[in-house]
Structure formats: C-alpha cells, structure tokens
XYZ file of C-alpha atoms in Angstrom:
295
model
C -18.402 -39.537 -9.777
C -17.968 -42.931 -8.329
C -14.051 -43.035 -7.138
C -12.389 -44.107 -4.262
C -9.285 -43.281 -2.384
C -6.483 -45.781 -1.358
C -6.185 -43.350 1.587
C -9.465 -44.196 3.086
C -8.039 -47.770 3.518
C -6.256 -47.027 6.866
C -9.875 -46.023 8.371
C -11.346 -49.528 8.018
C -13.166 -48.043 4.920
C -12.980 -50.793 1.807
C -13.857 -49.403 -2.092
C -16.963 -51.314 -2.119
C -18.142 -49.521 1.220
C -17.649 -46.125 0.034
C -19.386 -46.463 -3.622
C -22.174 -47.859 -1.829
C -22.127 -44.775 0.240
C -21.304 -42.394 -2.912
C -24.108 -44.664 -4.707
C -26.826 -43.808 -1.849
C -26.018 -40.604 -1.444
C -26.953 -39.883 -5.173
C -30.397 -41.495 -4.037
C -31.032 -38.911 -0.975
C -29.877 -36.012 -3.621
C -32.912 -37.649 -6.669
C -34.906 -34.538 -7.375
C -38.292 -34.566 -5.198
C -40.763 -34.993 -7.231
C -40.648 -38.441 -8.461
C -39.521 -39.245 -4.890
C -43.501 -37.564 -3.929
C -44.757 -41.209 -5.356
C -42.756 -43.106 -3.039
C -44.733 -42.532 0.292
C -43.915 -46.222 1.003
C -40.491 -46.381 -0.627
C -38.841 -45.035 2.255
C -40.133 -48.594 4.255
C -39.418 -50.444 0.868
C -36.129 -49.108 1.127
C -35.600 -49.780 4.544
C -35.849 -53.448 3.951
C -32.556 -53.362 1.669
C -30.055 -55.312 3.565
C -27.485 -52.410 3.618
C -26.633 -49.655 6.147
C -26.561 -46.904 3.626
C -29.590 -47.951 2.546
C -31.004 -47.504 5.828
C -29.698 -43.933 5.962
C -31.098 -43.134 2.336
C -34.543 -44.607 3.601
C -34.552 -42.672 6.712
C -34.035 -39.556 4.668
C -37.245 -40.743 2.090
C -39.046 -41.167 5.301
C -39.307 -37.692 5.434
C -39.535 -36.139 2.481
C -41.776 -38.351 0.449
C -44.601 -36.268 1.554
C -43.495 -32.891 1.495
C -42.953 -31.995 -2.139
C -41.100 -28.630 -1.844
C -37.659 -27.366 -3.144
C -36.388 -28.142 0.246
C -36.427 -31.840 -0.052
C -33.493 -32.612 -1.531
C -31.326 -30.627 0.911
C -33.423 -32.069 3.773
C -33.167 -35.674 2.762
C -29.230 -35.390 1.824
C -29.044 -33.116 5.468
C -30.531 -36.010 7.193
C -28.874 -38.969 5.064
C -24.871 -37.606 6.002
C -26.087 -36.584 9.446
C -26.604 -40.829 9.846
C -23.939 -41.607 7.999
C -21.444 -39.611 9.826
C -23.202 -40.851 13.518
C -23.120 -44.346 12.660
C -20.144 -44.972 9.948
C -17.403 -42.113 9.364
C -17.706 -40.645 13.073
C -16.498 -43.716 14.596
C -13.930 -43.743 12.223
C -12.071 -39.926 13.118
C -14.019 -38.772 9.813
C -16.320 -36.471 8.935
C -18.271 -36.151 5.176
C -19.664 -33.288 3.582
C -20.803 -31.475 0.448
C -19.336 -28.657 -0.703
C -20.040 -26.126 -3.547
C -17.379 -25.919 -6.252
C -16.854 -21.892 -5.571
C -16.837 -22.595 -1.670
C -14.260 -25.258 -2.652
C -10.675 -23.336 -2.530
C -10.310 -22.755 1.222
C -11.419 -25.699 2.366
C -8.278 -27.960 -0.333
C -5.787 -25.173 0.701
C -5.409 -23.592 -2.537
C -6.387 -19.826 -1.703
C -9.728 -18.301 -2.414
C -10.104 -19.378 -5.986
C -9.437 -22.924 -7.492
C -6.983 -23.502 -10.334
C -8.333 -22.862 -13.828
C -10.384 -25.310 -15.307
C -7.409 -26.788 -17.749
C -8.902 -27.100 -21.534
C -10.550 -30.056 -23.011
C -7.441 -32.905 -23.808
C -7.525 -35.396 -26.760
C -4.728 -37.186 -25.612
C -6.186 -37.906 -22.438
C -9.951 -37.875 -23.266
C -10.133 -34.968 -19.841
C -13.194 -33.879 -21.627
C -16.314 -33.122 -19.060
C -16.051 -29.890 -16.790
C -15.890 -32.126 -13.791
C -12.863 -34.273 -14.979
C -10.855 -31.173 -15.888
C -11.731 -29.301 -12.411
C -10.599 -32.518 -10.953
C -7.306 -32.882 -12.946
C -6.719 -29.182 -11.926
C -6.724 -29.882 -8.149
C -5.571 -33.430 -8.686
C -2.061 -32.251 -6.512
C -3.956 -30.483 -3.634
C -6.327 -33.777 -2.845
C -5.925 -37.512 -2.030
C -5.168 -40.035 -4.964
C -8.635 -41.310 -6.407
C -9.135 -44.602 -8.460
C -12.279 -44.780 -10.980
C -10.981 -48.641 -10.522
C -13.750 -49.252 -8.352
C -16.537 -52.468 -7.888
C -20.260 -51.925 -10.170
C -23.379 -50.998 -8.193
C -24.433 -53.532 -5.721
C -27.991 -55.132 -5.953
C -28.844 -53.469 -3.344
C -27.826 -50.234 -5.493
C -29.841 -51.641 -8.120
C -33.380 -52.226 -6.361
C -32.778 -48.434 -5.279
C -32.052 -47.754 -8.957
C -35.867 -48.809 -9.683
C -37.372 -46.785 -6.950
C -35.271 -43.886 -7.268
C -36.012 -41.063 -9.652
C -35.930 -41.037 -13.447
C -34.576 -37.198 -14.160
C -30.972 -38.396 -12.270
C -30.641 -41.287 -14.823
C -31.997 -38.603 -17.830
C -29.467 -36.212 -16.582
C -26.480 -38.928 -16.800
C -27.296 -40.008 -20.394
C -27.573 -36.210 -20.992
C -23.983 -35.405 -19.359
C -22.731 -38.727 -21.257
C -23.999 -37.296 -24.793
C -22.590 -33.964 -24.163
C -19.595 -35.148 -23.431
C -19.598 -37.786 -26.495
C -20.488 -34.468 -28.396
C -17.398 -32.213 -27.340
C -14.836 -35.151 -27.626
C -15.804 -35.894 -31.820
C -15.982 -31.707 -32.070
C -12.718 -32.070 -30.459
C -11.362 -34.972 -32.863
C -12.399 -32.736 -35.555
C -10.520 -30.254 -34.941
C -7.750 -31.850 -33.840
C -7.752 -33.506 -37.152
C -8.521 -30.129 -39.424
C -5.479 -28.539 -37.810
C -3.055 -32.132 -38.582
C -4.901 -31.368 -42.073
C -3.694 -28.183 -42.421
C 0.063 -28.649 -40.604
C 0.246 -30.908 -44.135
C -0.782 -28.450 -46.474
C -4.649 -29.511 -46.920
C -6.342 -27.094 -45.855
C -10.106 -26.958 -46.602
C -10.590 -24.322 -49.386
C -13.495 -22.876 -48.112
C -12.616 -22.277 -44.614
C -12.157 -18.576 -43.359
C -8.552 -19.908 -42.520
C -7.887 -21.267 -45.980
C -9.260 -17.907 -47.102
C -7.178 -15.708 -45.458
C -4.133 -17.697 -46.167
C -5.386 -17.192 -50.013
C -5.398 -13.698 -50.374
C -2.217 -13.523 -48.168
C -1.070 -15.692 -50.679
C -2.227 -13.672 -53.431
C -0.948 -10.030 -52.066
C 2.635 -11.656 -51.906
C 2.698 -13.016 -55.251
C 1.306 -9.195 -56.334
C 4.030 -7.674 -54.390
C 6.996 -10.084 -55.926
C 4.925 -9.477 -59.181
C 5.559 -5.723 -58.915
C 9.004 -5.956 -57.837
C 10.228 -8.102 -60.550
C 8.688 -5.621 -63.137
C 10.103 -2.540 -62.147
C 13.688 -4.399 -61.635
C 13.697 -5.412 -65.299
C 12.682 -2.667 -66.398
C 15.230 -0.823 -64.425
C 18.251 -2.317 -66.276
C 18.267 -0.463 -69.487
C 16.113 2.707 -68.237
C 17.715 6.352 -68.522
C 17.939 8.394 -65.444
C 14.417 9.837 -66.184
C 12.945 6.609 -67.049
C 14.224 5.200 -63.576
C 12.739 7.880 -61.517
C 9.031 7.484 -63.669
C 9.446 3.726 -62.755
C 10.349 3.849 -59.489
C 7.312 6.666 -58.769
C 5.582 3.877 -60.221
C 6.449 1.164 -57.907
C 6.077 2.844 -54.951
C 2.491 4.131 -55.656
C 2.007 0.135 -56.434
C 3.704 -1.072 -53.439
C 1.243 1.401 -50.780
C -1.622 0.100 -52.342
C -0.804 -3.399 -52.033
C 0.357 -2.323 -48.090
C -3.354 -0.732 -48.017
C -4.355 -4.449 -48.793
C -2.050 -5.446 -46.686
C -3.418 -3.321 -43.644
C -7.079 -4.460 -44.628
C -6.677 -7.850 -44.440
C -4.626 -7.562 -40.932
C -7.480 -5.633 -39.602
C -10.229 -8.448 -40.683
C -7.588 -11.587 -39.434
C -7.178 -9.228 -36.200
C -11.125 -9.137 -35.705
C -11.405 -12.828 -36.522
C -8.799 -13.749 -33.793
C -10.151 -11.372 -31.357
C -14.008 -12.971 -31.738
C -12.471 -16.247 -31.547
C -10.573 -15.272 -28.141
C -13.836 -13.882 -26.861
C -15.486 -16.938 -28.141
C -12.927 -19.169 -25.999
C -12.782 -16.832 -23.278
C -17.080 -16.658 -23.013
C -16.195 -20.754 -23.283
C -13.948 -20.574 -19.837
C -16.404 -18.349 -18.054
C -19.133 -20.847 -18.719
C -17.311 -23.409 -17.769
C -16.484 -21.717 -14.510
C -19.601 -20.691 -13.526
C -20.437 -24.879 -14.255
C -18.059 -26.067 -12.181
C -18.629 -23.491 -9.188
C -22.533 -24.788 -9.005
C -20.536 -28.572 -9.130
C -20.748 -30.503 -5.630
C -17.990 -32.172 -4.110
C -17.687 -35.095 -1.794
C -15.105 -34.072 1.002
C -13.817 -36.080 3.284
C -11.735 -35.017 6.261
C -10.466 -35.995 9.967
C -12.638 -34.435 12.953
C-alpha cells in the first residue's frame, strides 16, 4: 500500500522519500527465486542513484545466491536494519514489520484488532486490507493515497525485480474488481426487489410466493366459512366451523414448514457470511504492516 502520513513531515521525511522507501522495501520482500538470477543485480542495483536503493541492493547482495525460504526475511532483515542506521534513526524513528494478528498491542487497541468492517459500495472499501485499515483508521496516524508515482529509479528496479510480486498485484486487483461487480449486483437485486421486481426464480422470490399463496388460502378459507355462516342453523354453524378449523391447522402445518425451510436458508446464509468473516480474518492476520514509531 503506497500511503504516506502528513505526520512524518515534522521528521524531515517528504512523501516522495517515504514511497521510495515503501517502493524498495517491496523489492527486498520479491519472492527468492527470481531474485536467484540476479547474482549481479545486487551491483546493478547498487548503481541506482538512490539511498534506498542502496539498502535494497545491499540486501540482494546477499541473498542472490542462497535460494532458500529464508531469503526474503534475510534480505528485508538486512534492508530496514540500513534503513533505520542511516535514514529513520537519525530522525528519533524506528520502522518495522509487523504481522496483522501481532498488530493489536502494538496500535493500543487490546489483544485483538477491530472487526474487519464488511465490503462498502458507497465507498468502494472493498479489499481485506482497505477494510482492516478503515477499522483502525482512529487508533493510527492520518494516511494520504495522494502520493507521487514510482520514481525511475523505482522503475529500473521494477525490471530487475521479480515477476510473481507484479502477478500477485494484477491478481489482488482482479479479485477485488470481482467482489466490487458481485457487490453491485447485489446491491442492485435488493433496490430490485425494495420496488417490487423481484426475480421469479430466485429462492427469495420463491419463498415470498408460497407465503403469498398460504395467505391468500387462509383469507380464502375465512371468507367461505363467514358466508356461509350467515344463514346457517346452530348445527350447521358448529359443522362449519369444525370445518374451518381443521382447514386453518393445515394451512398453519404449511405455515410451520415453510418457516422451518426460510429458517434453514437464513441460518446457511449466516454461516455462509460468518465462514466469509473468518476467512477474511485469518487474511488479514497473515497481512504485514509498515509501523512506524519514535525510539
């Protein structure tokens, strides 16, 4: 997420400095195994006129040749060791990563963060990480997305760095394309429906047809026995009456069975929603976040 805070502004620390730095640091996290072709990046890189850049390549340095699962948190260990000995040190700052579930304690909001608010229309808060953001939006510093494109320097990097981080942005960007016209469409089924056109074969519609249809039975039944109550004897009134109400229970048997299958319905859809939450949860605790703090 390339932001910025107006906060950072009082430590000598300009937008365009630190999305370079956010920029970079999405270099020293590339996945390793692209990076094992770049044996001589790590001096290519070094000759990018830039100090992050320097950090990033002293970070590639290193890990070029290794090709294990530890490279990534080696190179990133190594790349905000520099950066926080030569830039945000200086400064009374110190920069770190930190896991989404290790997050809580260290923004002041407890042990667990704030739950992940659901996806808005209005506001477009689609993607886990811009809800989980919105939903601790009061407990951090103000962030701007109003921030300056990739330097050139960023963009040379671009070309050395690895493919699967660009594959994995497109992928996030079509997911999240995805949910926001699933969103639109149902946003637009229920306006549908508010109006009275509902979709006649949806299990909605359904239900709302035979509910419908039990009521009209019921009034139906009602209206018969009342009419024929006006000029009925005594012992014609009970006969109808014995009548109705064996009518009326089944219809409330009906009645009963179609509870039971809108209860079921509901209940798989809350579970659905609820499974939906949990998922989204477990997403945003494996999220990392960018903190920044005073020494």
């Amino acid at each position: 997420m390339r932001a910025y805070s107006p906060d950072l502004y009082r430590h000598d620390i300009s937008a365009e400095t630190f999305v370079a730095f956010i920029d970079n640091l999405a270099v020293a996290e590339a996945p390793p195994a692209p990076l094992q072709a770049l044996n001589v990046a790590g001096q290519a890189i070094g000759f990018v006129p830039h100090h992050w850049a320097q950090a990033a390549s002293f970070g590639i340095g290193m890990a070029a040749g290794v090709g294990t699962a530890a490279v990534t948190r080696i190179r990133t260990q190594r790349f905000l060791e520099a950066v926080n000995r030569d830039f945000f040190g200086p400064r009374g700052l110190k920069v770190s990563i930190c896991k989404g579930h290790d997050l809580a304690p260290r923004i002041g909001v407890g042990q667990l963060l704030p739950e992940i608010p659901p996806m808005d229309l209005r506001s477009q808060c689609i993607s886990i990480r811009d809800r989980q953001m919105q939903s601790i939006a009061a407990n951090i510093a103000p962030l701007s997305l109003d921030v300056p494109p990739p330097s050139e320097q960023r963009n040379i990097i671009d070309r050395l760095s690895a493919k699967q981080v660009e594959s994995q942005i497109k992928k996030s960007e079509k997911s999240n394309r995805k949910e926001l016209l699933k969103l639109r469409e149902k946003d637009s089924k229920m306006a549908r429906r508010s109006q009275g056109h509902s979709g006649g074969d949806s299990s909605d519609s359904s239900w709302e047809d035979e509910q419908r249809e039990l009521d009209e039975k019921m009034q139906k039944i009602q209206r018969k026995a009342d009419e024929k109550l006006a000029d009925a004897s005594p012992r014609q009134a009970s006969r109808i009456e014995e009548r109705r109400a064996k009518e009326m229970r089944k219809i409330e048997r009906e009645q009963k069975k179609l509870d039971k299958e809108v209860e079921k319905k509901m209940s798989k859809a809350s579970r659905k929603e609820d499974k939906k939450l949990s998922k989204d949860g477990r997403k945003a605790g494996r999220m990392e976040f960018v903190i920044v703090e005073n020494i």
